[in-house]
Every structure is written in structure tokens, then in C-alpha cells.
Coordinates of N, CA and C and ligand atoms in Angstrom, one line a residue:
X582 N 0.8 -1.2 0.0 CA 0.0 0.0 0.0 C 0.9 1.3 0.0
X583 N 0.5 2.3 -0.7 CA 1.3 3.5 -0.8 C 0.8 4.5 0.2
X584 N 1.7 5.2 0.8 CA 1.3 6.3 1.7 C 0.8 7.4 0.9
X585 N -0.2 8.1 1.4 CA -0.8 9.2 0.7 C 0.1 10.5 0.7
X586 N 0.8 10.7 1.8 CA 1.7 11.8 1.9 C 2.9 11.4 1.0
X587 N 3.3 12.3 0.0 CA 4.4 11.9 -0.8 C 5.7 11.7 0.0
X588 N 6.4 10.7 -0.4 CA 7.7 10.4 0.3 C 8.9 10.8 -0.6
X589 N 9.9 11.5 0.0 CA 11.1 11.8 -0.8 C 12.2 11.0 -0.2
X590 N 12.9 10.2 -1.1 CA 14.1 9.5 -0.7 C 15.3 10.1 -1.4
X591 N 16.2 10.6 -0.6 CA 17.4 11.3 -1.1 C 18.6 10.4 -1.0
X592 N 19.3 10.1 -2.1 CA 20.4 9.2 -2.1 C 21.6 10.0 -2.6
X593 N 22.6 10.3 -1.7 CA 23.8 11.0 -2.1 C 25.0 10.1 -1.9
X594 N 26.1 10.5 -2.5 CA 27.3 9.8 -2.4 C 28.3 10.1 -3.4
X595 N 29.5 9.4 -3.3 CA 30.6 9.6 -4.2 C 30.3 9.1 -5.6
X596 N 31.2 9.5 -6.6 CA 31.0 9.1 -7.9 C 31.0 7.6 -8.1
X597 N 30.1 7.1 -8.9 CA 30.1 5.7 -9.2 C 30.0 4.7 -8.0
X598 N 29.2 5.0 -7.1 CA 29.0 4.1 -6.0 C 27.7 3.4 -6.0
X599 N 27.0 3.4 -7.2 CA 25.8 2.7 -7.4 C 24.5 3.4 -7.0
X600 N 24.6 4.7 -6.8 CA 23.4 5.5 -6.4 C 22.3 5.3 -7.5
X601 N 22.7 5.6 -8.7 CA 21.7 5.6 -9.8 C 21.0 4.2 -9.9
X602 N 21.8 3.2 -9.9 CA 21.3 1.8 -10.1 C 20.3 1.5 -9.0
X603 N 20.7 1.9 -7.7 CA 19.8 1.6 -6.6 C 18.6 2.5 -6.6
X604 N 18.7 3.8 -6.9 CA 17.6 4.7 -7.0 C 16.6 4.3 -8.0
X605 N 17.1 3.9 -9.2 CA 16.2 3.5 -10.3 C 15.4 2.2 -9.9
X606 N 16.1 1.2 -9.3 CA 15.4 0.0 -8.9 C 14.4 0.2 -7.8
X607 N 14.8 1.1 -6.9 CA 14.0 1.4 -5.7 C 12.7 2.0 -6.2
X608 N 12.8 3.0 -7.1 CA 11.6 3.7 -7.6 C 10.7 2.8 -8.3
X609 N 11.3 1.9 -9.1 CA 10.6 0.9 -9.9 C 9.7 0.0 -8.9
X610 N 10.4 -0.5 -7.9 CA 9.7 -1.4 -6.9 C 8.6 -0.7 -6.2
X611 N 8.8 0.5 -5.9 CA 7.8 1.2 -5.0 C 6.8 2.1 -5.8
X612 N 7.0 2.1 -7.1 CA 6.2 2.9 -8.0 C 6.3 4.4 -7.6
X613 N 7.6 4.8 -7.3 CA 7.9 6.2 -7.1 C 8.5 6.8 -8.4
X614 N 8.5 8.1 -8.5 CA 9.2 8.7 -9.6 C 10.7 8.6 -9.4
X615 N 11.5 8.4 -10.4 CA 12.9 8.4 -10.3 C 13.5 9.6 -10.9
X616 N 14.4 10.3 -10.3 CA 15.1 11.5 -10.9 C 16.6 11.4 -10.6
X617 N 17.4 11.4 -11.7 CA 18.8 11.3 -11.6 C 19.4 12.8 -11.8
X618 N 19.7 13.4 -10.6 CA 20.2 14.8 -10.8 C 21.5 14.9 -11.5
X619 N 22.4 13.9 -11.4 CA 23.7 13.9 -12.1 C 23.5 14.0 -13.6
X620 N 22.4 13.4 -14.1 CA 22.1 13.4 -15.5 C 21.9 14.9 -16.0
X621 N 21.2 15.7 -15.1 CA 21.0 17.1 -15.4 C 22.3 17.8 -15.5
X622 N 23.2 17.6 -14.5 CA 24.5 18.3 -14.6 C 25.3 17.8 -15.8
X623 N 25.2 16.6 -16.2 CA 25.9 16.0 -17.3 C 25.3 16.7 -18.6
X624 N 24.0 16.8 -18.7 CA 23.4 17.4 -19.9 C 23.8 18.9 -20.1
X625 N 23.9 19.6 -19.0 CA 24.3 21.0 -19.0 C 25.8 21.0 -19.5
X626 N 26.6 20.1 -19.0 CA 28.0 20.1 -19.4 C 28.1 19.8 -20.8
X627 N 27.3 18.9 -21.4 CA 27.4 18.5 -22.8 C 27.1 19.8 -23.6
X628 N 26.1 20.5 -23.2 CA 25.7 21.7 -23.9 C 26.8 22.7 -23.9
X629 N 27.4 22.9 -22.7 CA 28.5 23.9 -22.6 C 29.7 23.5 -23.5
X630 N 30.0 22.2 -23.5 CA 31.1 21.7 -24.3 C 30.9 21.9 -25.8
X631 N 29.7 21.6 -26.2 CA 29.3 21.8 -27.6 C 29.3 23.2 -28.0
X632 N 28.9 24.1 -27.2 CA 28.9 25.6 -27.5 C 30.2 26.3 -27.1
X633 N 31.1 25.5 -26.6 CA 32.4 26.0 -26.3 C 32.3 27.2 -25.3
X634 N 31.4 27.0 -24.3 CA 31.2 28.0 -23.3 C 32.5 28.1 -22.4
X635 N 33.0 29.3 -22.1 CA 34.1 29.5 -21.2 C 33.5 29.4 -19.8
X636 N 33.9 28.3 -19.0 CA 33.2 28.1 -17.7 C 33.5 29.2 -16.7
X637 N 34.6 30.0 -16.9 CA 34.8 31.0 -16.0 C 34.2 32.4 -16.3
X638 N 33.5 32.4 -17.5 CA 32.9 33.7 -17.9 C 31.4 33.6 -17.5
X639 N 31.0 34.3 -16.5 CA 29.7 34.2 -15.9 C 28.6 34.7 -17.0
X640 N 29.0 35.7 -17.8 CA 28.0 36.1 -18.8 C 27.7 35.0 -19.8
X641 N 28.8 34.3 -20.3 CA 28.6 33.2 -21.2 C 27.8 32.1 -20.6
X642 N 28.1 31.8 -19.3 CA 27.4 30.7 -18.6 C 25.9 31.0 -18.5
X643 N 25.6 32.3 -18.1 CA 24.2 32.6 -17.9 C 23.5 32.6 -19.2
X644 N 24.1 33.1 -20.3 CA 23.5 33.1 -21.6 C 23.2 31.6 -22.0
X645 N 24.2 30.7 -21.8 CA 24.0 29.3 -22.2 C 22.8 28.7 -21.4
X646 N 22.8 29.0 -20.1 CA 21.7 28.5 -19.2 C 20.3 28.9 -19.7
X647 N 20.2 30.1 -20.2 CA 18.9 30.5 -20.7 C 18.5 29.8 -22.0
X648 N 19.5 29.1 -22.6 CA 19.1 28.4 -23.9 C 19.0 26.9 -23.7
X649 N 18.9 26.5 -22.5 CA 18.9 25.0 -22.2 C 17.5 24.6 -21.8
X650 N 16.9 23.6 -22.4 CA 15.7 23.0 -22.0 C 15.9 21.5 -21.7
X651 N 15.7 21.2 -20.4 CA 16.0 19.8 -20.0 C 14.8 19.0 -19.6
X652 N 14.8 17.7 -19.9 CA 13.7 16.9 -19.7 C 14.1 15.5 -19.3
X653 N 13.6 15.0 -18.2 CA 13.9 13.6 -17.8 C 12.6 12.8 -18.1
X654 N 12.7 11.8 -19.0 CA 11.5 11.1 -19.3 C 11.5 9.6 -19.0
X655 N 10.6 9.2 -18.1 CA 10.6 7.7 -17.7 C 10.1 6.9 -18.9
X656 N 10.9 6.1 -19.5 CA 10.4 5.2 -20.6 C 10.8 3.8 -20.3
X657 N 9.8 2.9 -20.2 CA 10.0 1.5 -20.0 C 10.9 1.2 -18.8
X658 N 10.7 1.8 -17.7 CA 11.5 1.6 -16.5 C 12.9 2.2 -16.6
X659 N 13.1 2.9 -17.7 CA 14.4 3.6 -17.8 C 14.2 5.1 -17.8
X660 N 15.3 5.8 -17.7 CA 15.1 7.3 -17.7 C 15.9 7.9 -18.8
X661 N 15.1 8.5 -19.7 CA 15.8 9.2 -20.9 C 16.1 10.6 -20.5
X662 N 17.2 11.1 -21.0 CA 17.6 12.5 -20.8 C 17.5 13.3 -22.1
X663 N 16.7 14.3 -22.1 CA 16.5 15.1 -23.3 C 17.1 16.5 -23.1
X664 N 17.9 17.0 -24.1 CA 18.4 18.3 -24.1 C 18.0 19.0 -25.3
X665 N 17.2 20.1 -25.2 CA 16.7 20.9 -26.3 C 16.1 20.0 -27.4
X666 N 15.3 19.0 -27.0 CA 14.6 18.2 -28.0 C 15.4 17.0 -28.5
X667 N 16.6 16.8 -28.0 CA 17.5 15.7 -28.5 C 17.7 14.7 -27.3
X668 N 17.6 13.4 -27.6 CA 17.9 12.4 -26.7 C 19.4 12.2 -26.5
X669 N 19.9 12.6 -25.3 CA 21.3 12.6 -25.0 C 21.7 11.6 -24.0
X670 N 20.8 10.6 -23.7 CA 20.9 9.7 -22.6 C 22.3 9.0 -22.7
X671 N 22.7 8.5 -23.9 CA 24.0 7.8 -23.9 C 25.2 8.8 -24.0
X672 N 25.0 9.8 -24.7 CA 26.1 10.8 -24.9 C 26.7 11.3 -23.6
X673 N 25.8 11.6 -22.7 CA 26.2 12.3 -21.4 C 27.0 11.3 -20.5
X674 N 27.1 10.0 -20.8 CA 27.8 9.1 -20.0 C 29.3 8.9 -20.5
X675 N 29.6 9.6 -21.7 CA 30.9 9.4 -22.2 C 31.9 10.1 -21.4
X676 N 33.2 9.6 -21.4 CA 34.3 10.1 -20.6 C 34.5 11.6 -20.8
X677 N 34.4 12.1 -22.0 CA 34.7 13.5 -22.2 C 33.7 14.4 -21.4
X678 N 32.5 13.9 -21.2 CA 31.6 14.6 -20.4 C 31.9 14.5 -18.9
X679 N 32.2 13.2 -18.5 CA 32.7 13.0 -17.1 C 33.9 13.8 -16.7
X680 N 34.7 14.0 -17.7 CA 36.0 14.8 -17.4 C 35.7 16.3 -17.1
X681 N 34.6 16.8 -17.5 CA 34.3 18.2 -17.4 C 33.2 18.5 -16.4
X682 N 32.4 17.5 -16.1 CA 31.1 17.7 -15.3 C 31.3 18.4 -13.9
X683 N 32.3 18.0 -13.2 CA 32.5 18.5 -11.9 C 32.9 20.0 -11.9
X684 N 33.6 20.4 -12.9 CA 33.9 21.8 -13.0 C 32.6 22.6 -13.3
X685 N 31.8 22.1 -14.1 CA 30.5 22.8 -14.4 C 29.6 22.8 -13.2
X686 N 29.6 21.6 -12.5 CA 28.7 21.5 -11.3 C 29.1 22.4 -10.2
X687 N 30.3 22.9 -10.2 CA 30.8 23.7 -9.1 C 30.4 25.2 -9.3
X688 N 29.8 25.5 -10.5 CA 29.5 26.9 -10.8 C 28.1 27.3 -10.2
X689 N 28.2 28.3 -9.4 CA 27.0 28.7 -8.6 C 25.7 28.9 -9.5
X690 N 25.9 29.6 -10.6 CA 24.7 29.9 -11.5 C 24.1 28.5 -12.0
X691 N 25.0 27.6 -12.2 CA 24.5 26.3 -12.7 C 23.7 25.6 -11.6
X692 N 24.2 25.6 -10.4 CA 23.5 24.9 -9.3 C 22.2 25.6 -9.0
X693 N 22.2 26.9 -9.1 CA 20.9 27.6 -8.8 C 19.8 27.3 -9.8
X694 N 20.3 27.2 -11.0 CA 19.3 26.9 -12.1 C 18.8 25.5 -11.9
X695 N 19.7 24.5 -11.7 CA 19.3 23.1 -11.5 C 18.5 22.9 -10.2
X696 N 18.8 23.7 -9.2 CA 18.0 23.5 -8.0 C 16.5 23.7 -8.3
X697 N 16.2 24.7 -9.0 CA 14.8 25.0 -9.4 C 14.2 23.8 -10.1
X698 N 15.0 23.3 -11.1 CA 14.5 22.2 -12.0 C 14.2 21.0 -11.1
X699 N 15.1 20.7 -10.1 CA 15.0 19.5 -9.3 C 13.8 19.6 -8.3
X700 N 13.7 20.8 -7.7 CA 12.6 21.0 -6.7 C 11.2 20.9 -7.4
X701 N 11.2 21.3 -8.7 CA 9.9 21.3 -9.4 C 9.5 19.8 -9.7
X702 N 10.4 18.9 -9.6 CA 10.1 17.5 -9.8 C 9.3 16.9 -8.7
X703 N 9.4 17.4 -7.5 CA 8.7 16.9 -6.4 C 7.2 17.4 -6.5
X704 N 6.3 16.4 -6.8 CA 4.9 16.8 -6.9 C 4.1 16.1 -5.9
X705 N 3.0 15.6 -6.4 CA 2.1 14.8 -5.5 C 2.6 13.4 -5.4
X706 N 3.5 13.0 -6.3 CA 4.0 11.6 -6.3 C 5.3 11.4 -5.5
X707 N 5.4 10.3 -4.8 CA 6.7 10.0 -4.1 C 7.8 9.9 -5.1
X708 N 9.0 10.2 -4.6 CA 10.2 10.4 -5.5 C 11.5 9.9 -4.9
X709 N 12.3 9.3 -5.7 CA 13.6 8.9 -5.3 C 14.6 9.8 -6.2
X710 N 15.4 10.6 -5.6 CA 16.4 11.4 -6.3 C 17.8 11.1 -5.8
X711 N 18.7 10.9 -6.8 CA 20.1 10.7 -6.3 C 21.0 11.8 -6.9
X712 N 22.1 12.0 -6.1 CA 23.0 13.1 -6.5 C 24.1 13.3 -5.4
X713 N 24.4 14.6 -5.2 CA 25.5 14.9 -4.2 C 25.0 15.8 -3.1
X714 N 23.9 16.6 -3.3 CA 23.4 17.5 -2.3 C 21.9 17.4 -2.2
X715 N 21.4 16.2 -2.4 CA 19.9 16.1 -2.4 C 19.4 16.2 -0.9
X716 N 20.0 15.5 0.0 CA 19.6 15.5 1.4 C 20.0 16.7 2.1
X717 N 21.0 17.4 1.6 CA 21.4 18.6 2.3 C 20.8 19.9 1.8
X718 N 20.7 20.0 0.4 CA 20.2 21.3 -0.2 C 18.9 21.2 -0.9
X719 N 18.8 20.2 -1.8 CA 17.6 20.1 -2.7 C 16.3 19.7 -1.9
X720 N 16.4 18.6 -1.1 CA 15.3 18.2 -0.2 C 15.8 18.0 1.2
X721 N 16.0 19.1 1.9 CA 16.5 18.9 3.3 C 15.5 18.2 4.2
X722 N 14.2 18.2 3.8 CA 13.2 17.5 4.6 C 12.8 16.1 4.1
X723 N 13.7 15.6 3.3 CA 13.4 14.2 2.8 C 13.2 13.3 4.0
X724 N 12.2 12.4 3.8 CA 11.9 11.4 4.9 C 13.0 10.4 5.1
X725 N 13.7 10.1 4.0 CA 14.8 9.1 4.1 C 16.0 9.7 3.4
X726 N 17.2 9.7 4.0 CA 18.4 10.2 3.4 C 19.4 9.1 3.5
X727 N 20.0 8.7 2.4 CA 21.0 7.6 2.3 C 22.3 8.3 1.9
X728 N 23.4 8.0 2.5 CA 24.7 8.5 2.1 C 25.5 7.2 1.7
X729 N 25.7 7.0 0.4 CA 26.3 5.8 -0.1 C 27.8 6.0 -0.4
X730 N 28.5 4.9 0.0 CA 29.9 4.9 -0.2 C 30.4 3.5 -0.5
X731 N 31.6 3.4 -1.1 CA 32.2 2.1 -1.4 C 33.7 2.4 -1.6
X732 N 34.5 1.3 -1.5 CA 35.9 1.4 -1.7 C 36.2 2.0 -3.1
X733 N 37.1 3.0 -3.2 CA 37.3 3.7 -4.5 C 37.8 2.7 -5.6
X734 N 38.5 1.7 -5.3 CA 39.0 0.7 -6.3 C 37.8 -0.1 -6.8
X735 N 36.9 -0.4 -5.9 CA 35.7 -1.2 -6.3 C 34.8 -0.3 -7.2
X736 N 34.7 0.9 -6.8 CA 33.9 1.8 -7.7 C 34.5 2.0 -9.1
X737 N 35.8 2.1 -9.1 CA 36.4 2.3 -10.4 C 36.3 1.0 -11.3
X738 N 36.4 -0.1 -10.6 CA 36.3 -1.4 -11.4 C 34.9 -1.5 -11.9
X739 N 33.9 -1.2 -11.1 CA 32.5 -1.3 -11.6 C 32.2 -0.4 -12.8
X740 N 32.7 0.9 -12.7 CA 32.5 1.9 -13.8 C 33.2 1.5 -15.0
X741 N 34.5 1.0 -14.8 CA 35.3 0.6 -16.0 C 34.6 -0.5 -16.8
X742 N 34.0 -1.5 -16.0 CA 33.3 -2.7 -16.6 C 32.1 -2.1 -17.4
X743 N 31.3 -1.2 -16.7 CA 30.1 -0.7 -17.4 C 30.4 0.1 -18.7
X744 N 31.5 0.9 -18.7 CA 31.9 1.6 -19.8 C 32.4 0.8 -21.0
X745 N 33.3 -0.2 -20.6 CA 33.8 -1.1 -21.7 C 32.7 -2.0 -22.3
X746 N 31.8 -2.4 -21.4 CA 30.7 -3.2 -22.0 C 29.8 -2.4 -23.0
X747 N 29.8 -1.1 -22.8 CA 29.1 -0.2 -23.7 C 29.9 0.2 -25.0
X748 N 31.1 -0.3 -25.0 CA 32.0 -0.1 -26.2 C 32.9 1.1 -26.1
X749 N 32.9 1.7 -24.9 CA 33.8 2.9 -24.8 C 35.3 2.5 -24.6
X750 N 36.2 3.1 -25.3 CA 37.6 2.8 -25.1 C 38.2 3.6 -24.0
X751 N 38.4 3.0 -22.9 CA 39.1 3.6 -21.7 C 39.9 2.6 -21.0
X752 N 40.6 3.1 -19.9 CA 41.4 2.2 -19.1 C 40.9 2.3 -17.7
X753 N 41.2 1.2 -16.9 CA 40.9 1.3 -15.5 C 41.5 2.5 -14.8
X754 N 42.8 2.8 -15.2 CA 43.5 3.9 -14.6 C 42.8 5.2 -14.9
X755 N 42.3 5.4 -16.1 CA 41.7 6.6 -16.5 C 40.4 6.8 -15.7
X756 N 39.6 5.7 -15.6 CA 38.4 5.8 -14.8 C 38.7 6.1 -13.4
X757 N 39.7 5.4 -12.8 CA 40.0 5.7 -11.4 C 40.4 7.2 -11.2
X758 N 41.2 7.7 -12.1 CA 41.6 9.1 -12.0 C 40.4 10.0 -12.1
X759 N 39.5 9.7 -13.0 CA 38.3 10.6 -13.1 C 37.4 10.6 -11.9
X760 N 37.3 9.4 -11.3 CA 36.4 9.4 -10.1 C 37.1 10.1 -8.9
X761 N 38.4 10.0 -8.8 CA 39.2 10.7 -7.7 C 39.1 12.2 -7.9
X762 N 39.2 12.6 -9.2 CA 39.2 14.0 -9.6 C 37.8 14.6 -9.2
X763 N 36.7 13.9 -9.6 CA 35.4 14.4 -9.3 C 35.1 14.4 -7.8
X764 N 35.5 13.3 -7.1 CA 35.2 13.3 -5.7 C 35.9 14.5 -5.0
X765 N 37.1 14.8 -5.4 CA 37.8 15.9 -4.8 C 37.1 17.3 -5.1
X766 N 36.7 17.5 -6.3 CA 36.0 18.8 -6.6 C 34.6 18.8 -5.9
X767 N 33.9 17.7 -6.0 CA 32.6 17.6 -5.4 C 32.6 17.8 -3.9
X768 N 33.6 17.3 -3.2 CA 33.6 17.5 -1.7 C 34.2 18.8 -1.2
X769 N 35.0 19.5 -2.1 CA 35.7 20.7 -1.7 C 35.1 22.0 -2.3
X770 N 34.2 21.9 -3.2 CA 33.6 23.1 -3.8 C 32.9 23.9 -2.8
X771 N 32.7 25.2 -3.1 CA 32.1 26.1 -2.2 C 30.5 26.0 -2.2
X772 N 30.0 25.8 -3.4 CA 28.5 25.7 -3.5 C 28.0 24.3 -3.2
X773 N 27.3 24.1 -2.2 CA 26.7 22.8 -1.7 C 27.6 21.6 -2.1
X774 N 28.7 21.5 -1.4 CA 29.6 20.3 -1.6 C 28.9 19.0 -1.2
X775 N 29.5 17.9 -1.7 CA 29.1 16.6 -1.2 C 29.5 16.4 0.2
X776 N 28.5 16.3 1.1 CA 28.8 16.1 2.5 C 27.6 15.3 3.1
X777 N 27.9 14.4 4.0 CA 26.8 13.6 4.6 C 25.9 14.5 5.4
X778 N 24.6 14.4 5.1 CA 23.6 15.1 5.9 C 23.7 14.5 7.3
X779 N 23.4 15.3 8.4 CA 23.5 14.8 9.7 C 22.5 13.7 10.0
X780 N 21.4 13.7 9.3 CA 20.4 12.7 9.6 C 20.4 11.6 8.5
X781 N 21.5 11.5 7.7 CA 21.6 10.5 6.7 C 22.1 9.1 7.2
X782 N 21.6 8.0 6.6 CA 22.1 6.7 7.0 C 23.2 6.3 6.0
X783 N 24.3 5.9 6.5 CA 25.5 5.5 5.7 C 25.3 4.1 5.2
X784 N 25.4 3.9 3.9 CA 25.4 2.5 3.4 C 26.7 2.3 2.6
X785 N 27.5 1.5 3.1 CA 28.8 1.1 2.4 C 28.5 -0.2 1.6
X786 N 28.6 -0.1 0.3 CA 28.2 -1.3 -0.5 C 29.3 -2.0 -1.1
X787 N 30.6 -1.8 -0.6 CA 31.7 -2.5 -1.1 C 31.5 -4.0 -1.2
X788 N 30.9 -4.5 -0.1 CA 30.7 -6.0 -0.1 C 29.3 -6.4 -0.3
X789 N 28.4 -5.5 -0.8 CA 27.0 -5.8 -1.0 C 26.7 -6.0 -2.5
X790 N 25.9 -7.0 -2.8 CA 25.4 -7.1 -4.2 C 24.4 -6.1 -4.4
X791 N 24.0 -5.9 -5.7 CA 23.0 -4.9 -6.0 C 21.7 -5.3 -5.3
X792 N 21.4 -6.6 -5.3 CA 20.1 -7.1 -4.7 C 20.1 -6.8 -3.2
X793 N 21.2 -7.1 -2.6 CA 21.3 -6.9 -1.1 C 21.1 -5.5 -0.8
X794 N 21.8 -4.6 -1.5 CA 21.7 -3.2 -1.3 C 20.3 -2.7 -1.5
X795 N 19.6 -3.2 -2.5 CA 18.3 -2.7 -2.8 C 17.3 -3.2 -1.7
X796 N 17.5 -4.4 -1.2 CA 16.6 -5.0 -0.2 C 16.8 -4.1 1.1
X797 N 18.0 -3.8 1.4 CA 18.3 -3.0 2.6 C 17.6 -1.7 2.6
X798 N 17.7 -1.0 1.5 CA 17.1 0.4 1.4 C 15.5 0.3 1.3
X799 N 15.1 -0.8 0.5 CA 13.7 -1.0 0.4 C 13.0 -1.2 1.8
X800 N 13.7 -2.0 2.6 CA 13.2 -2.2 4.0 C 13.1 -0.9 4.8
X801 N 14.1 0.0 4.5 CA 14.0 1.3 5.3 C 12.8 2.1 4.8
X802 N 12.5 2.1 3.5 CA 11.4 2.9 3.0 C 10.1 2.3 3.4
X803 N 10.0 1.0 3.4 CA 8.8 0.3 3.8 C 8.5 0.6 5.3
X804 N 9.5 0.7 6.1 CA 9.3 1.0 7.5 C 8.8 2.4 7.7
X805 N 9.2 3.3 6.8 CA 8.7 4.7 6.9 C 7.3 4.8 6.5
X806 N 7.0 4.1 5.4 CA 5.6 4.1 4.9 C 4.6 3.5 6.0
X807 N 5.1 2.4 6.7 CA 4.3 1.8 7.7 C 4.1 2.7 8.9
X808 N 5.2 3.4 9.3 CA 5.1 4.3 10.4 C 4.1 5.4 10.1
X809 N 4.2 5.9 8.9 CA 3.3 7.0 8.5 C 1.8 6.5 8.6
X810 N 1.6 5.3 8.1 CA 0.2 4.7 8.2 C -0.2 4.5 9.6
X811 N 0.7 4.1 10.5 CA 0.3 3.9 11.9 C 0.0 5.2 12.6
X812 N 0.6 6.2 12.2 CA 0.4 7.5 12.8 C -0.8 8.3 12.2
X813 N -1.5 7.6 11.3 CA -2.7 8.2 10.7 C -2.4 9.2 9.6
X814 N -1.1 9.3 9.1 CA -0.8 10.2 8.0 C -1.1 9.7 6.7
X815 N -1.4 8.4 6.6 CA -1.7 7.8 5.3 C -3.0 7.2 5.2
Ligands
LIG249 O1 27.0 8.4 -11.9 P1 28.2 9.1 -11.4 O2 28.4 8.8 -9.9 O3 29.4 9.0 -12.2 O4 27.9 10.7 -11.4 P2 26.6 11.5 -11.6 O5 25.6 11.2 -10.5 O6 26.1 11.3 -13.0 O7 27.0 13.0 -11.5 C1 28.0 13.6 -12.3 C2 28.6 14.8 -11.6 O8 27.6 15.8 -11.5 C3 29.1 14.6 -10.2 O9 30.5 14.2 -10.2 C4 29.0 16.0 -9.6 O10 30.1 16.8 -10.0 C5 27.8 16.6 -10.3 N1 26.6 16.5 -9.4 C6 26.4 17.5 -8.5 O11 27.2 18.3 -8.3 N2 25.2 17.5 -7.7 C7 24.3 16.6 -7.9 N3 23.2 16.6 -7.2 C8 24.5 15.5 -8.9 C9 25.6 15.5 -9.6

């Protein structure tokens, strides 16, 4: 049974620690909306790269932001990312986008713009959103906040496998360096850095399978739904 009061689940954590996989599966099992905030930052980055926007020129950044239309579309249990009417779902996962995304995500104007886009996604329907600042900035009142982490070598190995299976030519070392680079920028930037919310539950999935991790978090959400029902909120 679904609670009537919409529930927001915020999943934050380091690069490539399985947030998106878990968030997508969780939303599917619970019939919640799934939103991948990282995909929005990646789509903005793709646009900036294509238009050769100088990241340190605020005028250029603002002009570009005014010309971006983003859309996350749930299709067949998957999430498509559309940028100005073009499906960029695969393109935004390429390494050249990963290499620039954290610089773009550190820009205040970009974060302010995407904050609006993300908050507008919370409607009458319960939602799972993953990212870096969801539990701290985007939805500070989320009923469940997860802070995900895993051994950096395991994270790099998983992402390397994922990329090579998709046909991307890269090396384990390159992937490891990219994750370390992004983690550093994401945790040290001035604008809403990646930090564990005080009331977040830490889930280290280094030794957990995807299924085990999903069951663990699913149990947490179900407990919240049950408690809401018992207290007459549902
Ligand atoms: O899937 P992966 O962990 O590689 O990253 P992602 O979730 O697609 O996010 C890509 C990048 O966007 C991150 O490295 C951050 O720099 C930025 N990001 C952010 O700053 N805030 C968010 N809420 C989500 C992503």
C-alpha cells in the first residue's frame, strides 16, 4: 500500500558508488518517480562543451543556461535525458563529459538553475532522487536520506566494466583518476559540496550485491511508509 503523503528518498554519495542503479530499482519497486540529478549536470555540461562556453565567464554561462531545456522522461522503467529536444541519454555518459562535469557542477549559477529544476520534480507523487546535495540542499526535509559509499577501487572497477561493456575505449586507470578528480571537486567546492547530511544513514556497498543493497534500502522505505500509516498520516 502506498502512503498518501508523498515520500522523498534522497540518495547522495561519491562518484560511481551505485546510487543511480539503486535509486532506479527502488523507484521501480515502489512505483515512485525516479530522478537522476547527475544526468541534469551532465546534460548542461554537454551543452557547454558543444557551445564552447568558457566556464569562468559568468556572462557566457548565464547566456547558455537561458538556452537550455532539460527533460527527464521515464520510458519502460528507464530514464531518458533530453536536451533541447534531443535524446542525449548515452552521450552524457561518455568520458569526455565525465571529465568536465564536476567543473561545471561547481558553478553557482548552474547549481541555482538546476536547484529549481530538481525541486519542481517533487509533486504529488513520491520520489527517489540521487546526487550529491539532495539530502542537504535540494530536499533537506526528505523522509529518508542515504549516504552511499564504497571502496574507490571497487567503484572504479564497476564503472570501468560498465563503460567497456558499452563499447567505450578507456582504461581502469583513466576511470579511477576521473572518479578521484570528481570526488575531490565535489567534496571541496564552495557551493553545496558533497557532504553527509546529519540525519543520513550511511550505506557502504563495497561488499554488497545490487540485490542486497536494494533490499536493505527497500526495507527502510517500507518502515517509513508503515510508520506513516500507523500515525494516521496515510
Ligand atoms: O553516476 P556518477 O556517480 O558517475 O555521477 P553522476 O551522478 O552522473 O554526477 C555527475 C557529476 O555531477 C558529479 O560528479 C558532480 O560533480 C555533479 N553532481 C552534483 O554536483 N550534484 C548533484 N546533485 C548531482 C551531480
